[in-house]
Short mmCIF file of C-alpha atoms in Angstrom, two decimals:
data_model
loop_
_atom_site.label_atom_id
_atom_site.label_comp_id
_atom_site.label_asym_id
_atom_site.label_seq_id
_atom_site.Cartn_x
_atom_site.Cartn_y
_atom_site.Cartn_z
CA UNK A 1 33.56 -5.57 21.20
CA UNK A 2 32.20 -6.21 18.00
CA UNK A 3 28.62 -6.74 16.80
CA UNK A 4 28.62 -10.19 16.56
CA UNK A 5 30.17 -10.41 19.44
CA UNK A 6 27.46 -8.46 21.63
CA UNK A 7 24.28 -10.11 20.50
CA UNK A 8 22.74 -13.33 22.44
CA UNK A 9 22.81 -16.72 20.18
CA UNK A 10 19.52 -16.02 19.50
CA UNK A 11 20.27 -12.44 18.16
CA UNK A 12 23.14 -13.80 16.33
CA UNK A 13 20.80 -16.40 14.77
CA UNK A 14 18.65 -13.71 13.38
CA UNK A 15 21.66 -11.57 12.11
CA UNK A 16 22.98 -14.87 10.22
CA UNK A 17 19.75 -15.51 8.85
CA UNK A 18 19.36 -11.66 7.37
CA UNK A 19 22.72 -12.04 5.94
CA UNK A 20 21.60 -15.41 4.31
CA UNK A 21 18.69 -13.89 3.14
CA UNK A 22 19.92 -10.76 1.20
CA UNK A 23 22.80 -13.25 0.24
CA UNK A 24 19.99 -15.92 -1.61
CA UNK A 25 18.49 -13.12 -2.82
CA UNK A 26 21.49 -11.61 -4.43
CA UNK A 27 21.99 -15.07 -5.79
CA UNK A 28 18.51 -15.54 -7.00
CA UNK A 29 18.02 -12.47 -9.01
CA UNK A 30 20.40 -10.64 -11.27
CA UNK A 31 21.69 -7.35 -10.88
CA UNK A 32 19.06 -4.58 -12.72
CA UNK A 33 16.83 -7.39 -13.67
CA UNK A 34 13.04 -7.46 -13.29
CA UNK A 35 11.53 -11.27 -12.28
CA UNK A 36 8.09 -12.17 -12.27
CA UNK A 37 7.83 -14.98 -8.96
CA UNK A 38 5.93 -17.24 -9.51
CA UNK A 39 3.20 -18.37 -7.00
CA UNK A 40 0.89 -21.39 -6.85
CA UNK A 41 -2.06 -19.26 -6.21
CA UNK A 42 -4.09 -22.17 -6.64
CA UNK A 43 -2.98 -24.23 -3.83
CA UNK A 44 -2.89 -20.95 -1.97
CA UNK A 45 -6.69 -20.62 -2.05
CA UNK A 46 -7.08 -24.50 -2.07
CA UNK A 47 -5.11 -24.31 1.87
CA UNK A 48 -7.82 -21.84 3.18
CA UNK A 49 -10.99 -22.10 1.19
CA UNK A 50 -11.54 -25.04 -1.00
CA UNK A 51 -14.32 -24.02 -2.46
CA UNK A 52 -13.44 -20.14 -2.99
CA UNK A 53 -12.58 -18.22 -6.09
CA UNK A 54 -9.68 -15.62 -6.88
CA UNK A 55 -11.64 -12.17 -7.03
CA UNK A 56 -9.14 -10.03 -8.89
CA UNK A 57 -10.04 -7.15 -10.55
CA UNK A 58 -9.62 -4.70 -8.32
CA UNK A 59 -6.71 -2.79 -9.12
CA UNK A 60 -7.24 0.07 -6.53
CA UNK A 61 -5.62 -1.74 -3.95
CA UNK A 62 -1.96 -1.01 -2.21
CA UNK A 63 -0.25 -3.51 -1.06
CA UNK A 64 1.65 -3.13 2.32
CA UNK A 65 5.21 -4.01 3.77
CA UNK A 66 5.05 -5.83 6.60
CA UNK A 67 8.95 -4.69 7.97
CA UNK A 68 8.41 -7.40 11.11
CA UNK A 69 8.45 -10.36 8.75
CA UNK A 70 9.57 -9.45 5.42
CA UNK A 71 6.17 -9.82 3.54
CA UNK A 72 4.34 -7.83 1.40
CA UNK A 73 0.43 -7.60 2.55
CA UNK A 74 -1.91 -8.02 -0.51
CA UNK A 75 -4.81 -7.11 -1.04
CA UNK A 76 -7.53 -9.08 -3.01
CA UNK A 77 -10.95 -10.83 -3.09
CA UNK A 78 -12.84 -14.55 -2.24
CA UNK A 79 -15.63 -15.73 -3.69
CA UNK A 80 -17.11 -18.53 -1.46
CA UNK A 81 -20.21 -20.03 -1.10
CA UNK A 82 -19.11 -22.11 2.02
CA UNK A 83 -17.95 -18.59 3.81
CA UNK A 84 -20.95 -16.52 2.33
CA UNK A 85 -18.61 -14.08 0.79
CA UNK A 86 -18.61 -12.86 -3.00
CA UNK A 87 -16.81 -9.11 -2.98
CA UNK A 88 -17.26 -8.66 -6.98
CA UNK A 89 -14.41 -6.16 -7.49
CA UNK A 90 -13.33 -5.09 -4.26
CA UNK A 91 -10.84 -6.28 -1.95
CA UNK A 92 -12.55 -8.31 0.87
CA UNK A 93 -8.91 -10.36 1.73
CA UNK A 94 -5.62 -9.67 3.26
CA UNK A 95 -2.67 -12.19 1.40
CA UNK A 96 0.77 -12.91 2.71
CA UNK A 97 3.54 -12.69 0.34
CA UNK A 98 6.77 -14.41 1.76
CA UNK A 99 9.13 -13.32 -0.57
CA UNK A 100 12.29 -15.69 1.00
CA UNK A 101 10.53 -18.44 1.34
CA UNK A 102 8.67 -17.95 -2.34
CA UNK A 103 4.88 -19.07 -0.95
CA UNK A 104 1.81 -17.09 0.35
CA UNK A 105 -0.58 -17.66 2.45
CA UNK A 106 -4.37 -16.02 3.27
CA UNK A 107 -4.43 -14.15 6.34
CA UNK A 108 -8.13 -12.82 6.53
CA UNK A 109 -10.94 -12.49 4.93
CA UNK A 110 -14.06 -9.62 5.98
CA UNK A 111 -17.61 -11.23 7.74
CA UNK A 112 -19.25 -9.28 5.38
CA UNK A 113 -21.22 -10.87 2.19
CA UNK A 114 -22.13 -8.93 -0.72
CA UNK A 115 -19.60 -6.41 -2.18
CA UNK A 116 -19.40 -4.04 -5.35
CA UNK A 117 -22.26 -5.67 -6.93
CA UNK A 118 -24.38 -4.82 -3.89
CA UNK A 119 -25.83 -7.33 -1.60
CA UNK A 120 -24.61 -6.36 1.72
CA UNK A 121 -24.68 -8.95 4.43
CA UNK A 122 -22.72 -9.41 7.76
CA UNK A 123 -21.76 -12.91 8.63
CA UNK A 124 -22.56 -14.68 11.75
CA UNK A 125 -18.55 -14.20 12.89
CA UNK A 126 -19.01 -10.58 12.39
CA UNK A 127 -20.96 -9.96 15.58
CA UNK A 128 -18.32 -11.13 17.41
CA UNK A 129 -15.65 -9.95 15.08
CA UNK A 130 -16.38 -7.08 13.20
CA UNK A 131 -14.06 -5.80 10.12
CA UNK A 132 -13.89 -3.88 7.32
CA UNK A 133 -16.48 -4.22 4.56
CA UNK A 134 -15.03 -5.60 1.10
CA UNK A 135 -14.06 -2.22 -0.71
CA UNK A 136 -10.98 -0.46 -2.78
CA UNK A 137 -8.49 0.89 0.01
CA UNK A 138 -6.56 2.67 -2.47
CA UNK A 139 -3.34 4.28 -0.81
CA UNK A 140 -5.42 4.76 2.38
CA UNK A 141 -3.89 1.49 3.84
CA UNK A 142 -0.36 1.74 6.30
CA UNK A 143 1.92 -0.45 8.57
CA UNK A 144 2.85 0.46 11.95
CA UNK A 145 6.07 -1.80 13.06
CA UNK A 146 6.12 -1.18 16.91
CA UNK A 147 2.69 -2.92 16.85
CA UNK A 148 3.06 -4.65 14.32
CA UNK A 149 -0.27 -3.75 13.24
CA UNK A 150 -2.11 -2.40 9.92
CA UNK A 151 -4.62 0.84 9.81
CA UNK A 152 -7.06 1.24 7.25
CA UNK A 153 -9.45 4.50 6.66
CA UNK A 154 -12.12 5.34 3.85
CA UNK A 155 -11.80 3.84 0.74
CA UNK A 156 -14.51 2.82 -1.69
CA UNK A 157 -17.39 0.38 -0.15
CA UNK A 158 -20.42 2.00 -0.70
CA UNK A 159 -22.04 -0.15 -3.29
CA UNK A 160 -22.26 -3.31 -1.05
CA UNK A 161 -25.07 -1.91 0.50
CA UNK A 162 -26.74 -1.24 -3.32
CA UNK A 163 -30.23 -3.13 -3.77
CA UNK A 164 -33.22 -4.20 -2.04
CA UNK A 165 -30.69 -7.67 -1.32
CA UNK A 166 -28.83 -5.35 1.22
CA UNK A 167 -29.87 -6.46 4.78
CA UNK A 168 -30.57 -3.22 6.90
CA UNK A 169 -28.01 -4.27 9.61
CA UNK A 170 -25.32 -3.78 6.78
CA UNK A 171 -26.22 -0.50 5.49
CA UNK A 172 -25.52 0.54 9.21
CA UNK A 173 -22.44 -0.71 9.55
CA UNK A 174 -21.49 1.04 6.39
CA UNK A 175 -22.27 4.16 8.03
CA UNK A 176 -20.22 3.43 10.78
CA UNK A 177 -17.71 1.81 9.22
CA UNK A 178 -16.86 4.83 7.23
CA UNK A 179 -17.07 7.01 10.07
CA UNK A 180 -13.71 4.50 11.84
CA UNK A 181 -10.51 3.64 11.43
CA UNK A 182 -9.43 0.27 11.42
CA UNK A 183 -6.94 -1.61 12.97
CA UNK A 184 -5.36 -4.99 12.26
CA UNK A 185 -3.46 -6.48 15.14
CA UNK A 186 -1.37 -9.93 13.98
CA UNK A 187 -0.52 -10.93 17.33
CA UNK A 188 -4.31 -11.45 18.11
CA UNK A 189 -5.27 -11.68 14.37
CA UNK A 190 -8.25 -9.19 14.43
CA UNK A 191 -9.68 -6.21 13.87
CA UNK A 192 -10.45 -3.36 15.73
CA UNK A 193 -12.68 -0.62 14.92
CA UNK A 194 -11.64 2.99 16.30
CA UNK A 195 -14.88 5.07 16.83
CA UNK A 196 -12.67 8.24 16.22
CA UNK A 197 -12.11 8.39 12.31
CA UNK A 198 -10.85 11.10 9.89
CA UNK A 199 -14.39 12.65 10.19
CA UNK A 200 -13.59 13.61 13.77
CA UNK A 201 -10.88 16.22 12.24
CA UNK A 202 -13.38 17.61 10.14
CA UNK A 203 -12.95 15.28 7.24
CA UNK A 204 -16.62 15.73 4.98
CA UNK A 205 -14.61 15.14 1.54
CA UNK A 206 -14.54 11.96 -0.98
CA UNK A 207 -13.74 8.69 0.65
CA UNK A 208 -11.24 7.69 -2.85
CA UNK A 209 -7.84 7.83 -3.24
CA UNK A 210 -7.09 9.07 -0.18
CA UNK A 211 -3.41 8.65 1.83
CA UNK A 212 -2.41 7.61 4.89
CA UNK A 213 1.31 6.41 6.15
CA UNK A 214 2.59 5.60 9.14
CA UNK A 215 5.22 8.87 10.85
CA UNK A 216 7.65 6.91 13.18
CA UNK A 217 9.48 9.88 14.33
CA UNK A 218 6.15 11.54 15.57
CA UNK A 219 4.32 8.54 16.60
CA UNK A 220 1.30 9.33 14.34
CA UNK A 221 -0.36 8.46 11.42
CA UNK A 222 -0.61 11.00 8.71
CA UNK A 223 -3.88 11.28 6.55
CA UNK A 224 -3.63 13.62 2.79
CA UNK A 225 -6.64 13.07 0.99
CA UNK A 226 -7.50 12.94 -2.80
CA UNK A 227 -6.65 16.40 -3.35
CA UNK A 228 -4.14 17.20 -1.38
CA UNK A 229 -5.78 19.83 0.50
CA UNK A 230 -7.14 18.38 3.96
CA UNK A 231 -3.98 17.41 6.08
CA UNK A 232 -4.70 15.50 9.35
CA UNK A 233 -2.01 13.56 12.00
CA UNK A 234 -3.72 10.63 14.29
CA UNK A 235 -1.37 10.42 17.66
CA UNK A 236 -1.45 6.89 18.05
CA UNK A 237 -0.87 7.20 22.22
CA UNK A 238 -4.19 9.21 22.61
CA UNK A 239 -5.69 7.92 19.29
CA UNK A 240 -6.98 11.62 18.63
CA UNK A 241 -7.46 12.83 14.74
CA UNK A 242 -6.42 16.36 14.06
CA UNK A 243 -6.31 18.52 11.16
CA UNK A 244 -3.27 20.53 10.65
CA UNK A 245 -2.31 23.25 7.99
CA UNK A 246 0.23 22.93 5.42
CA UNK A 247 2.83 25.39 4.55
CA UNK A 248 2.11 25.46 1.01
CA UNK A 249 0.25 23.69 -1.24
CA UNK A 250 1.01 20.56 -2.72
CA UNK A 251 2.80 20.54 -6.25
CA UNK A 252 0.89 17.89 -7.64
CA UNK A 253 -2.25 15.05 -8.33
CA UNK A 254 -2.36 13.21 -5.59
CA UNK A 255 -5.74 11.50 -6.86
CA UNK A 256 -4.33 8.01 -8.14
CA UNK A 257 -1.03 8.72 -6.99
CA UNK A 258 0.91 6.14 -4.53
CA UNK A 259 3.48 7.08 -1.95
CA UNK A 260 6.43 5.60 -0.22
CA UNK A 261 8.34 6.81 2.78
CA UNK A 262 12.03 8.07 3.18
CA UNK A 263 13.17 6.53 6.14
CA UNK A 264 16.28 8.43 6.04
CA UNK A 265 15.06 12.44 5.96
CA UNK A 266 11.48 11.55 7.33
CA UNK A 267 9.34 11.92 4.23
CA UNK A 268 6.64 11.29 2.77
CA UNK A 269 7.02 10.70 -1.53
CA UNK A 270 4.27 10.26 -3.68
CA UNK A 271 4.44 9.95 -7.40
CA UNK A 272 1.96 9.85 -10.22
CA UNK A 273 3.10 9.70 -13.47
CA UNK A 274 6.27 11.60 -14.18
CA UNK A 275 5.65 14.07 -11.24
CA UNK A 276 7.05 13.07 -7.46
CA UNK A 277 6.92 14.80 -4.73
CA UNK A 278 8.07 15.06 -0.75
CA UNK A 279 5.50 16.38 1.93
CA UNK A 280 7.85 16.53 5.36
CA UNK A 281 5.75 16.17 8.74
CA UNK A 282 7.86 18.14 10.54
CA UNK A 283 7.84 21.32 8.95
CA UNK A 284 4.43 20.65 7.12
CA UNK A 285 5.96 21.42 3.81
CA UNK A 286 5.93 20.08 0.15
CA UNK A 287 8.58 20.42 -1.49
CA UNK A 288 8.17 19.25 -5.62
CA UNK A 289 10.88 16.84 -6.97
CA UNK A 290 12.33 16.78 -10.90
CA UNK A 291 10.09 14.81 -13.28
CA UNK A 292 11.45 11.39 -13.75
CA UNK A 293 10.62 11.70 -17.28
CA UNK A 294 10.85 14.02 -19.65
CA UNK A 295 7.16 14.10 -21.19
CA UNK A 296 5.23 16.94 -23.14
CA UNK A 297 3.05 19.18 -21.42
CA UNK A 298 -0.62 17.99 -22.37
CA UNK A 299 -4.03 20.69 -22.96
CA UNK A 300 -6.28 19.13 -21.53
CA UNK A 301 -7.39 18.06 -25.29
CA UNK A 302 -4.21 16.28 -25.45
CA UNK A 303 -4.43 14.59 -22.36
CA UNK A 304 -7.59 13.17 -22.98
CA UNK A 305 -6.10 11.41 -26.11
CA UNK A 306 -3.09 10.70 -24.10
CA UNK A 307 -2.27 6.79 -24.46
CA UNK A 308 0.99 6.97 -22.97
CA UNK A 309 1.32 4.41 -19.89
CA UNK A 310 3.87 6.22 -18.30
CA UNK A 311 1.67 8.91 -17.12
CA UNK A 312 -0.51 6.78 -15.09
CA UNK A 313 2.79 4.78 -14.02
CA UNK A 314 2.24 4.57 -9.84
CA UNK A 315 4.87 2.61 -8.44
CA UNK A 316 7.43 4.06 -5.98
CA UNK A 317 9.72 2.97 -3.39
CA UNK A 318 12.74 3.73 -0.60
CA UNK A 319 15.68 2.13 -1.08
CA UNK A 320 17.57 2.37 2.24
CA UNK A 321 20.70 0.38 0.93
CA UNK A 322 21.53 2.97 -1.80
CA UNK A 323 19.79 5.96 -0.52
CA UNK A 324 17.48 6.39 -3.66
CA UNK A 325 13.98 6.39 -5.02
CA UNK A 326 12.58 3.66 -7.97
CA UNK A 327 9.81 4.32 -10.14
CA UNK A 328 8.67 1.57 -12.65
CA UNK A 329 6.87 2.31 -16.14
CA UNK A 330 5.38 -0.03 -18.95
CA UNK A 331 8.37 -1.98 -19.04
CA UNK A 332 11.85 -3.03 -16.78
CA UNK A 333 13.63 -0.86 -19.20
CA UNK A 334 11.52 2.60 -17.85
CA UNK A 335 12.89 1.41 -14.79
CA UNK A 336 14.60 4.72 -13.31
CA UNK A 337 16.21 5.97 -9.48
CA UNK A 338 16.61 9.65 -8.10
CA UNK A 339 19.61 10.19 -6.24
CA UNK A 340 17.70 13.16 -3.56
CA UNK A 341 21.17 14.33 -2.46
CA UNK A 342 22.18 14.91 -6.29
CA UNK A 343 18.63 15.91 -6.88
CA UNK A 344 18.95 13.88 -10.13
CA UNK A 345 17.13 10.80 -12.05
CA UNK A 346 19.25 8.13 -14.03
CA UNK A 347 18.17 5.20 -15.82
CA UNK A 348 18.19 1.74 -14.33
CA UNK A 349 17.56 -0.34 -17.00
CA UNK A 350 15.58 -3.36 -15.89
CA UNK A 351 15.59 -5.54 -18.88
CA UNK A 352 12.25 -6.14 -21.56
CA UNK A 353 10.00 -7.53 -19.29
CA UNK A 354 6.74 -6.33 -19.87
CA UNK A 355 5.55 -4.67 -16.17
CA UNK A 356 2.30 -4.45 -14.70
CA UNK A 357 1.48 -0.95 -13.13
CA UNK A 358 1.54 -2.59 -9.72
CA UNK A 359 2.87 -1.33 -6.01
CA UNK A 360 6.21 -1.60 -5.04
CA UNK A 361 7.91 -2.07 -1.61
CA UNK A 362 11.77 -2.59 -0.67
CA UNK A 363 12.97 -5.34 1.48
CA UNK A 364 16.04 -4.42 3.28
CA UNK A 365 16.39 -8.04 4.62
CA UNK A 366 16.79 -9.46 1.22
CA UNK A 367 17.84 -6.00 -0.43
CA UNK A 368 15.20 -6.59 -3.03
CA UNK A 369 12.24 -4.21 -4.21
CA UNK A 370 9.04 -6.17 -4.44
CA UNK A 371 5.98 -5.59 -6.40
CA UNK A 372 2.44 -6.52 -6.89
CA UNK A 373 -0.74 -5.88 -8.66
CA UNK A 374 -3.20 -8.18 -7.38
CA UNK A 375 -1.42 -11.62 -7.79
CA UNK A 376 0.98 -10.95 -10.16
CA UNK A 377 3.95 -10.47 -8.31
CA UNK A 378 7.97 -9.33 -10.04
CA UNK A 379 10.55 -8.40 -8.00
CA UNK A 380 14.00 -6.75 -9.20
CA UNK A 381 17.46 -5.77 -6.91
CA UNK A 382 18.90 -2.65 -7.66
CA UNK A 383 22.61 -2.05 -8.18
CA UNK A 384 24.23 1.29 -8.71
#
């Protein structure tokens, strides 16, 4: 029996409308071709807050693919007198990007007032609703399918509760806050605060530029932080932290870099720059990958001179379809893909388009990888 066959109408109505999907998309962007989408942000904020004000310059933020619906989760910031909110440069709002359908929508925004210019405050719906103060998550953010559910841990908040304008009951939920980990349930459209966060493994180190994916194989979350050092798995049945050693150490910066998971071998990339590299859960072992660029070694003279983009470059994705990984740089043209069977890097020349150096994700459903940094949002289908 085939496929088709076998699935309910229902099912088959789903199946049809993936096919149409990656079929629009095909038909909507050219092969090796970087697009910016444009968005009417403006009407965006206009649905949810009328009086409220983009917040965007925070650029610490990953964005997160939302494999249940096809969206990429962005993060960004509200200003709002009617709401009491006003995050200065940190994220204090969860965005949906519907990619098919070309709109957004916001999803959330934190009860907290005050942000990186100090000022804490909880608002009134936090005591029955607590979240997340406003803050960088940097790649410390992940999505968990079978719940369709995001978890968030650390980041940088600690300036909201800067000043004598900080209200006491804030500072303490700072302190708690960054002794949790969060989770974001859609179905009920809240948060929940887990009491037992990465400090329960034995986690005393910097709250920035930490990581944290989801392991679907091992039903766990998997926290590396800032310097690749402290390794910790959360089981998400008994929603226990523990640290765990590596094998070796890891080959590279991990502070700024951004990661991206191989569905296919069960690992976990991250890339800074021109370095990548694969940490496997499993076996608890890095494993460095070939630069994908050829750049100079730097003193550290050099590097401070350094004005090459391509060495803060962060983007990196999965793409299932082809079996490869895609790095962006300054432009579509630095667009390049790493073959891991061949264990080599080729150009994938994505056209003049000046890029921004945003997050990427890859959308099976439309065969597309998508990209953000803050509102700016490009997107690009790769074709061997």
């Amino acid at each position: 029996m085939s496929r088709i066959a076998s699935v309910s109408p229902c099912g088959l109505a789903v199946l049809l409308a993936a096919a149409w999907c990656s079929a629009a998309c095909a038909s909507e962007v050219p092969a090796n071709t970087w697009q910016k989408v444009e968005i009417d942000w403006k009407a965006v904020l206009a649905a949810h807050t009328p009086d409220g004000r983009w917040d965007t310059t925070d650029g610490y933020s990953d964005n997160v693919y939302r494999s249940k619906t096809g969206e990429i989760l962005i993060r960004t910031g509200i200003e709002s007198k009617a709401l009491g909110t006003s995050p200065g440069y940190y994220t204090n709002t969860t965005v949906r990007w519907d990619p098919k359908a070309g709109a957004a929508a916001v999803e959330e925004i934190a009860h907290w007032g005050g942000g990186s210019y100090g000022g804490g405050k909880l608002l009134p719906a936090f005591q029955e609703h607590p979240t997340p103060s406003p803050r960088h998550t940097y790649d410390g953010i992940c999505y968990v399918e079978p719940e369709d559910a995001v978890y968030l841990v650390l980041g940088a908040n600690w300036k909201t509760g800067l000043g004598d304008k900080a209200e006491a009951d804030a500072k303490e939920a700072l302190a708690k806050d960054n002794k949790s980990l969060w989770k974001y349930a859609f179905a009920e459209k809240r948060w929940t605060r887990i009491e037992d966060g990465i400090a329960s493994a034995g986690y005393t180190g910097s709250p920035y530029e930490n990581h944290l994916t989801h392991w679907p194989q091992g039903e766990k979350l998997l926290f590396l932080n800032d310097g690749g050092n402290f390794y910790a798995e959360f089981d998400l049945k008994s929603q226990k932290w523990e640290k765990l050693s590596t094998k070796n150490k890891c080959p590279m910066r991990v502070y700024n870099a951004r990661s991206a998971w191989d569905s296919k071998r069960a690992l976990w990339v991250f890339r800074l720059g021109e370095k990548l590299c694969t940490f496997n859960p499993a076996s608890k072992e890095f494993a460095a990958l070939p630069n994908c660029w050829d750049l100079p070694v730097l003193s550290k003279e050099e590097a401070a001179k350094d004005k090459d983009p391509r060495r803060k470059a962060k983007g990196v994705c999965y793409i299932s379809k082809h079996d490869v990984y895609l790095v962006i740089g300054p432009t579509g043209n630095d667009t390049r893909v790493f073959d891991p069977n061949a264990n080599v890097w080729k150009d994938a020349k994505g056209g003049e388009l000046p890029l921004v150096n945003g997050y990427l994700q890859y959308d099976p459903a439309t065969d597309c990888v998508l990209m953000n940094y803050q509102l700016e949002c490009f997107r690009f289908r790769y074709v061997p």
